[in-house]
Amino acid sequence: MTETSPFNLPHLSEIFDALRRGRHLCAADGKLYWALRENLDAYQELFHHLGFRLQVHGRDFFYFRGKDSLSPQASRMAVFVFILIEALSDQGEPVVDTLMTQTFSVPDLPHLKGARYRAYLKEAGAISEDDLRNILRQLDRFGFIQRHTDDTFSFRTPAYRFFDVCVEILDRDEARIKEEQTP
Amino acid sequence: MLWSASPAGRRQISLEIFFSHYSSRIVEEAGNSHAVRLNKIMAANPQSFFRFAARYYPLLLDLFYRREGFSEADLRNLIETIRNEGDPDPAKVIDQLQSFSIIEPIPDATATFELTAPVLNLLSFLLREHRLTSTRVLQVYLTDLSELREELDGAARQNLGHQAARALNDISQLIERVRQDSHSNREGIIGEVIKLKSNRERRTIRELFEVINHLWSRYLEPLRDLIDVKKAMDAGLDDLDRSLTASGRAFVLDGALAREFSRCRARLLRLRREMTEDFNESMREVEPLYVSLKKESELVRGASLALEQMDRSGLASLQLPEMMAIPVWRIEGTFSDTSLEAFLHGIKGYQPGISEPLIDTGEITETEFILPSELFDRLESALPVDDLLAWLLQNYPQVGLGEMVRAYGRVFLEESKAMHFGEAERRYPLKEVTLVARPVRLEKLP
């Protein structure tokens, strides 16, 4: 590949490899993030011609939006985050601030502490702390969290995708109610 | 009369106004007797009131925060905790509290008290614990202002100085009340915002949002409407300003009254400036918190809704994989670089040995497959054949059922021979099964 080639983009193979595996790239990813951000138009065009949809989130991170083969792990990860959001709110914590700044520890998580949360997790196929760790591995793989040790982690900016899902679910429900009320 | 000539007189009048809210409720302190004659109303000495309030300030403070009221027993205990040697006993103090109209019984409860409204207001003011005035109340004030303006205009038309002075006094008082309420609202709202931010009560996001939404929709939105330059309040205050200017001219020769007109206009100007300022300051405090709590509340409601829907209709109903749309990349049928490298490393320099010779067991293996060309040649030479299936069984006894039926089908579909079906069904016993079919006779085509 010559230097003048339009495909001669910095860290192309690493970026493509990460994105196609569903990873979300944010500022914490350092050189990959900056290479993508500084050559965004070129990357978007290239990926578009290859049939990939590169998404730029308002919170300044990047990811591929899949079409056909979608990760079924999304459900388990989302349920994990939904439970955490509800539990933090019930404790009177500022949810977004706490989620995005606090370091969490598996034994302290609320997920297995109450029967209702255990039932949700069971529906998502997780019943033990090991299963929780497995979900954390998935969250880490896709770039939603940063694992510090086996048992501790903190959320990365791409976790905002789960917040978007919450709002989308609420909007969907409100639209449904509105529709039902329309004579 | 607010505009008494001497400063001392003005102070006295101000004090009267200050106590006018509650003077009708003040009861006589009952000398050395414990009995309080509630029906015998007369003004309490303000100096005694404040002296008593200063001595029992910790008690008043405690009672102030007991918004739901307090029993006589609670009151006695509280008095005991601050009682010094030589102080009157709790029963006497309770009588004094009642005689100063600091406390009064709650109507629907026995031996239970609450602070009286004027004392509550005074303490709220002193402690900066502002209570919020709804915009409706402010609107009532503005309507009153409009009526007083008409009264002032009438007095000016008829050149009635005393009537004009009375209307002017009432207008000034109302302006000050609106200004104080507006300021109190600002302080109250900011106080609420600070409480919400610190969230010492560990309220949930939903509860916090309910409080801020209440402030927003009950006080700020209507106030925004009220102070909107294109709306009623502004027009009403413009009218008042015009009246004050025009009527002021009618009494220009009455120096004292003319000064009051001028002062009233200054009050009006200050009210308009400070109300806008109060509103803007309140908005500055509330809006960011309102927006952030609204977002958080939506987030929490969305998460709870998702969990509820999952409980009701199952996880799949949420369609989370589609919403998240995280791609999965699978490469099938190829080696990874590592395994390919390992494989190549393994075969590098490989020297094949001599293959082991095939062993002839001497057994004759019978074919289980009927070659179509061979079948057709043999059949052609055997024509006419009375029963095709019987012929096949006879000529290919070694093949299985499947191959036998396949050969039968091939001949059946082949159109180079004349085919006749027999009338009666015939049974063809094989090793595992018995076939039942009408015999097919084959002949050469003419």
XYZ file of C-alpha atoms in Angstrom:
629
model
C 0.000 0.000 0.000
C 1.470 3.374 -0.984
C 1.536 6.325 1.338
C -0.874 8.203 -0.918
C -3.408 5.383 -0.819
C -6.767 6.426 0.672
C -6.619 3.194 2.688
C -3.379 4.157 4.354
C -5.115 5.217 7.567
C -3.351 5.112 10.939
C -4.028 1.974 12.983
C -6.582 0.873 10.405
C -6.263 -2.846 11.019
C -6.401 -2.500 14.823
C -9.355 -0.141 14.675
C -11.227 -2.309 12.200
C -10.460 -5.417 14.195
C -11.791 -3.818 17.392
C -14.917 -2.306 15.865
C -15.964 -5.384 13.915
C -15.868 -7.387 17.146
C -18.381 -4.951 18.650
C -15.940 -2.926 20.722
C -16.782 0.665 21.484
C -13.806 3.005 21.204
C -13.565 6.051 23.452
C -10.896 8.470 24.646
C -9.650 5.890 27.151
C -8.513 3.781 24.177
C -5.797 6.330 23.437
C -4.108 6.046 20.058
C -6.922 4.089 18.393
C -9.490 6.656 19.467
C -7.366 9.598 18.357
C -6.495 7.990 15.021
C -10.185 7.428 14.386
C -11.239 10.844 15.560
C -8.614 12.723 13.578
C -9.421 10.830 10.368
C -13.118 10.370 10.971
C -14.348 11.270 7.474
C -11.881 8.930 5.776
C -12.711 6.108 8.174
C -16.434 6.627 7.772
C -16.157 6.559 3.996
C -13.972 3.482 3.967
C -16.176 1.549 6.379
C -19.278 2.640 4.507
C -17.909 1.150 1.279
C -17.077 -2.028 3.143
C -20.694 -2.252 4.332
C -20.157 -1.189 7.956
C -22.016 1.574 9.763
C -19.624 3.555 11.931
C -21.621 5.418 14.571
C -20.389 8.532 16.351
C -22.149 8.914 19.689
C -22.959 12.338 21.120
C -20.791 11.439 24.107
C -17.782 11.173 21.823
C -17.206 7.482 21.241
C -17.375 5.228 18.205
C -18.862 1.840 17.385
C -20.190 -0.271 14.540
C -23.942 -0.692 14.366
C -24.609 -4.277 13.369
C -27.257 -5.382 10.918
C -27.595 -9.160 10.664
C -25.366 -10.922 13.160
C -26.080 -9.243 16.488
C -24.629 -10.173 19.821
C -27.161 -11.932 22.055
C -24.975 -10.887 25.006
C -26.512 -7.413 24.725
C -29.555 -8.600 26.698
C -27.570 -9.869 29.668
C -25.367 -6.804 29.766
C -28.375 -4.469 29.571
C -30.202 -6.292 32.377
C -27.050 -6.027 34.486
C -26.947 -2.246 33.968
C -30.726 -1.771 34.441
C -30.535 -3.415 37.852
C -27.599 -1.254 38.853
C -29.414 1.923 37.762
C -32.531 1.061 39.744
C -30.585 0.056 42.836
C -28.497 3.247 42.837
C -31.627 5.351 42.486
C -33.286 3.526 45.371
C -30.253 4.303 47.512
C -30.695 8.004 46.723
C -27.471 8.168 44.727
C -27.112 10.433 41.684
C -27.254 7.639 39.114
C -25.208 8.893 36.184
C -22.569 10.532 38.367
C -22.167 7.416 40.478
C -22.116 5.054 37.521
C -19.576 7.045 35.613
C -17.226 7.865 38.471
C -17.410 5.071 41.026
C -15.393 1.867 41.090
C -17.674 -1.106 41.690
C -16.825 -4.369 43.361
C -18.571 -7.648 42.520
C -19.330 -8.687 46.134
C -20.935 -5.275 46.778
C -23.184 -5.350 43.718
C -26.929 -5.385 44.446
C -27.680 -7.962 41.727
C -27.732 -11.079 43.872
C -28.860 -9.462 47.101
C -32.625 -9.272 46.523
C -35.035 -11.915 45.248
C -36.455 -9.622 42.550
C -33.042 -8.811 41.069
C -32.027 -12.472 41.288
C -35.146 -13.371 39.300
C -34.274 -10.843 36.578
C -30.751 -12.169 36.385
C -31.977 -15.725 36.238
C -34.139 -14.777 33.272
C -30.968 -13.405 31.678
C -29.140 -16.654 32.451
C -27.029 -15.598 35.425
C -27.384 -17.014 38.921
C -24.018 -16.693 40.644
C -21.164 -14.282 41.188
C -19.209 -16.192 38.568
C -21.999 -15.483 36.104
C -21.772 -11.820 37.046
C -18.049 -11.922 36.371
C -18.821 -13.474 33.030
C -21.155 -10.588 32.195
C -18.402 -8.215 33.273
C -16.013 -9.931 30.876
C -18.495 -9.296 28.077
C -18.944 -5.666 29.119
C -15.177 -5.312 29.136
C -14.832 -6.960 25.714
C -17.281 -4.549 24.144
C -15.659 -1.542 25.806
C -18.443 -0.625 28.242
C -16.367 -1.079 31.380
C -12.753 -1.069 32.456
C -11.889 -4.001 34.690
C -9.286 -3.209 37.297
C -9.139 -6.628 38.930
C -11.308 -9.724 38.584
C -13.729 -8.186 41.064
C -13.511 -4.441 40.497
C -14.473 -2.327 37.540
C -15.606 1.121 36.480
C -17.797 2.190 33.602
C -16.412 3.795 30.460
C -18.151 6.487 28.418
C -19.752 3.967 26.021
C -21.989 2.867 28.932
C -24.145 5.784 27.805
C -25.509 3.383 25.203
C -27.399 1.605 27.984
C -28.768 4.936 29.173
C -29.981 5.567 25.621
C -31.738 2.207 25.691
C -33.513 3.133 28.950
C -34.783 6.377 27.471
C -35.796 4.594 24.263
C -37.800 2.034 26.251
C -39.506 4.838 28.161
C -40.283 6.759 24.957
C -41.642 3.601 23.360
C -43.895 3.007 26.350
C -45.126 6.586 26.454
C -45.850 6.495 22.716
C -47.808 3.285 23.220
C -49.862 4.812 26.048
C -50.512 7.910 23.946
C -51.624 5.758 21.062
C -53.965 3.771 23.312
C -55.483 6.965 24.659
C -56.073 8.409 21.205
C -59.719 7.753 20.309
C -50.294 55.431 58.169
C -46.863 54.725 56.776
C -45.877 58.290 56.096
C -45.912 59.682 59.616
C -43.794 62.831 59.679
C -41.302 61.906 62.411
C -38.935 58.938 62.242
C -40.057 57.872 65.708
C -43.643 57.941 64.648
C -42.781 55.967 61.535
C -41.057 53.301 63.625
C -44.067 53.069 65.879
C -46.336 52.711 62.831
C -44.031 50.093 61.344
C -44.130 48.151 64.569
C -47.891 48.330 64.554
C -47.918 47.015 61.012
C -45.444 44.332 62.044
C -47.675 43.134 64.828
C -50.943 43.816 63.070
C -50.839 40.271 61.730
C -51.180 38.735 65.121
C -52.252 41.432 67.587
C -55.820 40.189 67.528
C -54.614 36.863 68.828
C -52.347 38.086 71.534
C -53.796 37.268 74.905
C -53.276 38.751 78.256
C -50.491 37.373 80.344
C -52.302 36.172 83.390
C -50.310 37.781 86.211
C -49.223 35.263 88.831
C -52.063 32.930 87.980
C -51.706 29.916 85.678
C -55.089 30.556 84.202
C -55.063 32.098 80.782
C -58.162 33.974 79.801
C -58.034 33.419 76.083
C -61.119 35.416 75.370
C -59.830 38.550 76.968
C -57.756 39.962 74.180
C -55.312 42.768 74.662
C -51.958 43.664 73.166
C -48.926 41.948 74.681
C -45.963 44.104 75.457
C -43.593 43.572 72.486
C -40.577 44.050 74.728
C -41.795 41.262 77.041
C -42.479 39.123 73.995
C -38.950 39.490 72.627
C -37.383 39.075 76.052
C -39.301 35.847 76.522
C -38.467 34.754 72.976
C -34.770 35.412 73.596
C -34.794 33.372 76.828
C -36.602 30.454 75.211
C -35.056 30.693 71.753
C -33.748 27.051 71.732
C -37.265 25.909 72.601
C -38.833 28.035 69.836
C -36.288 26.727 67.366
C -37.132 23.154 68.279
C -40.853 23.821 68.001
C -40.359 25.574 64.649
C -39.099 22.391 63.024
C -41.948 20.295 64.464
C -44.289 21.200 61.652
C -46.721 18.432 62.511
C -47.278 19.842 66.016
C -46.256 18.699 69.492
C -47.982 17.270 72.533
C -48.064 18.937 75.936
C -45.891 16.133 77.299
C -43.276 16.781 74.582
C -43.410 20.454 75.397
C -42.871 19.812 79.117
C -39.875 17.584 78.370
C -38.352 20.184 76.055
C -38.789 22.915 78.656
C -37.204 20.697 81.308
C -34.093 20.193 79.188
C -33.385 23.941 79.028
C -34.636 24.857 82.475
C -32.236 26.587 84.845
C -32.505 26.925 88.579
C -35.039 29.587 89.489
C -36.818 29.361 86.150
C -40.601 28.982 86.156
C -41.912 25.449 86.023
C -42.969 23.968 82.646
C -46.663 24.542 83.274
C -46.016 28.244 83.780
C -43.872 28.420 80.638
C -46.606 26.706 78.640
C -49.062 29.311 79.882
C -46.668 32.065 78.863
C -46.235 30.539 75.425
C -49.980 30.626 75.023
C -50.399 34.077 76.463
C -47.844 35.493 74.033
C -49.730 33.691 71.260
C -46.593 31.802 70.423
C -48.413 28.480 70.499
C -52.035 27.517 70.143
C -53.934 24.218 70.339
C -54.400 22.236 67.160
C -58.161 22.215 66.489
C -58.641 18.497 65.993
C -56.336 17.187 68.707
C -56.323 17.213 72.502
C -53.354 18.671 74.390
C -51.455 19.124 71.154
C -50.095 22.456 70.027
C -48.505 24.209 67.085
C -46.761 27.536 66.579
C -49.096 30.332 65.592
C -48.858 31.540 61.991
C -47.320 34.974 62.792
C -44.606 33.415 64.954
C -44.014 30.804 62.300
C -43.635 33.572 59.719
C -41.327 35.570 61.949
C -39.100 32.552 62.613
C -39.172 31.584 58.927
C -37.949 35.075 58.110
C -35.274 35.059 60.796
C -34.079 31.559 59.992
C -34.262 32.133 56.236
C -36.596 29.175 56.063
C -38.707 30.748 53.408
C -42.076 29.458 52.543
C -43.126 29.734 48.971
C -45.931 31.932 47.803
C -47.777 30.561 44.836
C -48.091 32.661 41.714
C -51.850 32.703 42.209
C -51.375 34.705 45.382
C -49.144 37.111 43.479
C -51.848 37.400 40.848
C -54.373 38.320 43.546
C -52.015 41.067 44.731
C -51.762 42.354 41.196
C -55.542 42.443 40.863
C -55.682 44.388 44.132
C -53.093 46.786 42.735
C -55.257 47.328 39.691
C -58.273 48.158 41.862
C -56.237 50.524 44.036
C -54.919 52.226 40.908
C -58.508 52.956 39.867
C -59.173 54.322 43.334
C -56.101 56.547 43.050
C -57.163 57.789 39.599
C -60.619 58.652 40.981
C -59.123 60.553 43.918
C -56.845 62.488 41.568
C -59.747 63.377 39.267
C -61.704 64.738 42.225
C -58.574 66.240 43.788
C -59.173 64.327 47.069
C -55.777 64.361 48.784
C -56.712 62.138 51.765
C -58.266 59.491 49.563
C -55.266 59.587 47.254
C -52.917 59.247 50.238
C -54.839 56.205 51.522
C -54.786 54.523 48.112
C -51.102 55.361 47.750
C -50.364 53.834 51.146
C -52.186 50.635 50.255
C -50.414 50.478 46.911
C -47.041 50.899 48.602
C -47.827 48.142 51.110
C -48.931 45.794 48.369
C -45.866 46.519 46.270
C -43.662 45.755 49.265
C -45.586 42.582 50.021
C -45.199 41.362 46.439
C -41.530 42.258 46.538
C -40.993 40.456 49.838
C -42.906 37.397 48.634
C -40.941 37.342 45.409
C -37.704 37.585 47.340
C -38.898 34.996 49.812
C -39.736 32.684 46.918
C -36.280 33.120 45.518
C -34.720 32.302 48.872
C -37.122 29.423 49.389
C -36.431 27.951 45.963
C -32.685 28.264 46.369
C -32.983 26.656 49.805
C -34.918 23.745 48.304
C -32.357 23.358 45.532
C -29.534 23.218 48.075
C -31.434 20.602 50.082
C -32.083 18.571 46.942
C -28.459 18.765 45.905
C -27.169 17.591 49.265
C -29.987 15.005 49.491
C -29.362 14.215 53.125
C -32.665 12.403 53.324
C -31.418 9.952 50.680
C -34.481 10.468 48.523
C -34.691 8.484 45.334
C -34.199 10.180 41.977
C -37.931 9.960 41.344
C -38.722 11.703 44.625
C -36.130 14.382 43.958
C -37.555 14.960 40.519
C -41.055 15.239 41.940
C -39.904 18.026 44.259
C -38.020 19.944 41.579
C -40.852 19.426 39.115
C -43.236 20.857 41.703
C -41.042 23.955 42.115
C -40.752 24.238 38.376
C -44.379 23.854 37.434
C -45.969 25.564 40.440
C -43.672 28.533 40.938
C -41.272 29.137 38.112
C -43.305 28.464 34.991
C -46.262 30.578 36.171
C -43.866 33.272 37.347
C -42.203 33.291 33.951
C -45.633 33.834 32.471
C -46.344 36.533 34.989
C -43.217 38.574 34.405
C -43.268 38.065 30.667
C -43.033 41.555 29.229
C -45.867 40.882 26.823
C -48.284 39.649 29.443
C -50.738 40.860 32.070
C -48.451 41.767 34.936
C -46.237 43.985 32.893
C -49.206 45.741 31.333
C -50.800 46.206 34.795
C -47.614 47.668 36.259
C -47.236 49.949 33.239
C -50.749 51.229 33.915
C -49.896 51.773 37.566
C -46.749 53.650 36.640
C -48.745 55.910 34.298
C -51.353 56.527 37.034
C -48.690 57.408 39.589
C -47.126 59.887 37.167
C -50.434 61.470 36.123
C -51.973 61.555 39.603
C -48.735 62.834 41.080
C -49.074 65.875 38.839
C -52.530 66.571 40.311
C -51.023 66.853 43.808
C -47.773 68.545 42.880
C -48.522 71.423 45.232
C -48.922 69.075 48.232
C -45.235 68.553 49.020
C -45.615 65.540 51.368
C -48.048 63.746 49.112
C -45.986 64.525 46.013
C -42.991 62.920 47.738
C -45.060 59.842 48.516
C -46.037 59.598 44.857
C -42.404 59.813 43.894
C -41.459 57.204 46.523
C -44.220 54.885 45.390
C -42.971 55.064 41.803
C -39.485 54.237 43.067
C -40.944 51.250 44.927
C -42.675 50.111 41.785
C -39.497 50.411 39.771
C -37.613 48.422 42.407
C -40.313 45.764 42.465
C -40.103 45.239 38.708
C -36.335 45.078 38.747
C -36.123 42.756 41.740
C -38.909 40.436 40.639
C -37.131 39.822 37.344
C -33.865 39.407 39.207
C -35.460 36.969 41.681
C -36.940 34.979 38.834
C -33.678 34.850 36.901
C -31.719 33.855 39.984
C -34.251 31.155 40.836
C -34.136 29.836 37.299
C -30.350 29.849 37.339
C -30.433 27.601 40.405
C -33.323 25.374 39.433
C -32.927 24.865 35.699
C -29.665 22.842 35.653
C -30.911 20.656 38.499
C -34.323 20.303 36.859
C -32.750 19.268 33.556
C -30.313 16.834 35.146
C -32.951 15.302 37.450
C -35.375 15.052 34.541
C -32.777 13.101 32.579
C -31.924 10.929 35.548
C -35.570 10.348 36.279
C -36.185 9.258 32.678
C -33.200 6.965 32.892
C -34.387 5.333 36.109
C -37.982 5.073 34.890
C -36.739 3.485 31.659
C -34.606 0.953 33.541
C -37.449 0.051 35.907
C -39.880 -0.195 33.024
C -37.512 -2.544 31.193
C -37.232 -4.780 34.270
C -40.995 -4.738 34.733
C -41.617 -5.626 31.085
C -39.051 -8.396 31.346
C -40.888 -9.751 34.378
C -44.210 -9.609 32.569
C -43.374 -10.637 29.011
C -39.894 -12.133 29.186
C -36.469 -10.843 28.257
C -36.923 -11.408 24.517
C -39.852 -8.979 24.428
C -37.454 -6.089 25.057
C -35.553 -6.817 21.830
C -32.362 -5.636 23.425
C -29.963 -7.189 20.879
C -31.739 -5.233 18.132
C -31.665 -2.026 20.149
C -28.005 -2.318 21.038
C -27.119 -3.749 17.584
C -23.680 -4.907 18.667
C -22.153 -6.778 15.717
C -20.734 -10.263 16.013
C -17.925 -11.185 13.651
C -17.468 -14.856 12.848
C -14.871 -16.182 10.434
C -15.715 -19.744 9.543
C -13.629 -22.381 7.746
C -10.310 -20.576 7.997
C -7.325 -21.105 10.225
C -6.219 -18.491 12.636
C -2.700 -17.189 12.036
C -1.426 -18.980 15.116
C -2.863 -22.379 14.346
C -1.776 -22.129 10.712
C 1.749 -21.250 11.813
C 1.776 -24.154 14.251
C 0.563 -26.509 11.554
C 3.182 -25.354 9.030
C 5.869 -25.592 11.709
C 4.755 -29.163 12.320
C 5.001 -30.240 8.661
C 8.319 -28.459 7.985
C 10.933 -31.042 7.004
C 8.428 -33.883 7.067
C 9.752 -37.049 5.348
C 7.006 -39.462 4.292
C 7.723 -43.130 5.098
C 6.807 -46.171 2.954
C 3.113 -46.778 2.831
C 1.899 -50.032 4.282
C 0.842 -52.520 1.540
C -2.858 -53.213 1.085
C -3.829 -56.642 2.357
C -5.870 -58.889 0.027
C -8.278 -60.834 2.240
C -9.437 -62.987 -0.663
C -13.098 -62.257 0.076
C -15.359 -61.227 -2.805
C -17.211 -58.074 -1.972
C -20.572 -57.865 -3.561
C -21.631 -54.558 -4.949
C -24.645 -52.937 -3.364
C -25.016 -50.428 -6.135
C -26.821 -51.072 -9.432
C -25.056 -49.266 -12.232
C -27.826 -47.678 -14.385
C -26.114 -48.456 -17.738
C -25.601 -52.068 -16.728
C -29.229 -52.295 -15.536
C -30.644 -50.990 -18.788
C -28.400 -53.248 -20.916
C -29.407 -56.327 -18.974
C -33.065 -55.392 -18.996
C -32.992 -54.663 -22.724
C -31.686 -58.117 -23.473
C -34.277 -59.727 -21.186
C -37.358 -58.087 -22.717
C -40.218 -58.827 -22.560
C -40.308 -58.977 -18.765
C -43.650 -59.992 -17.161
C -42.974 -58.552 -13.717
C -40.290 -55.843 -13.345
C -39.958 -56.032 -9.562
C -39.719 -59.811 -9.602
C -37.058 -59.542 -12.314
C -35.058 -57.061 -10.276
C -35.230 -59.261 -7.168
C -34.080 -62.188 -9.170
C -31.231 -60.410 -10.955
C -29.929 -58.284 -8.058
C -30.508 -60.394 -4.913
C -27.559 -58.741 -3.069
C -28.758 -55.136 -3.005
C -30.722 -53.561 -0.207
C -34.243 -52.227 -0.245
C -33.232 -48.628 -0.995
C -31.140 -49.479 -4.029
C -33.833 -51.888 -5.272
C -36.513 -49.171 -5.170
C -34.126 -46.695 -6.803
C -33.520 -49.112 -9.715
C -37.268 -49.722 -10.011
C -37.822 -45.947 -10.182
C -35.153 -45.498 -12.865
C -36.794 -48.085 -15.108
C -40.251 -46.683 -14.365
C -39.215 -43.183 -15.430
C -37.356 -44.359 -18.462
C -39.697 -44.054 -21.476
C -38.057 -46.324 -24.079
C -40.217 -49.349 -23.282
C -43.929 -50.185 -23.354
C -45.257 -50.561 -19.804
C -48.385 -52.472 -18.716
C -49.723 -52.697 -15.144
C -51.371 -55.850 -13.869
C -54.884 -55.744 -12.285
C -54.191 -57.589 -9.046
C -51.651 -56.574 -6.403
C -48.825 -58.979 -5.654
C -46.605 -59.310 -2.568
C -42.796 -59.308 -2.881
C -41.091 -60.567 0.287
C -37.592 -59.118 0.882
C -35.213 -59.722 3.795
C -36.596 -57.018 6.088
C -39.849 -55.981 4.476
C -42.542 -57.145 2.101
C -43.394 -54.892 -0.833
C -46.904 -54.808 -2.263
C -47.333 -53.637 -5.893
C -49.125 -54.273 -9.120
C -46.841 -56.197 -11.470
C -45.393 -54.149 -14.324
C -44.910 -55.891 -17.643
C -42.283 -54.425 -19.966
C -42.121 -54.907 -23.699
C -40.092 -53.474 -26.501
C -41.735 -50.484 -28.168
C -43.208 -51.426 -31.506
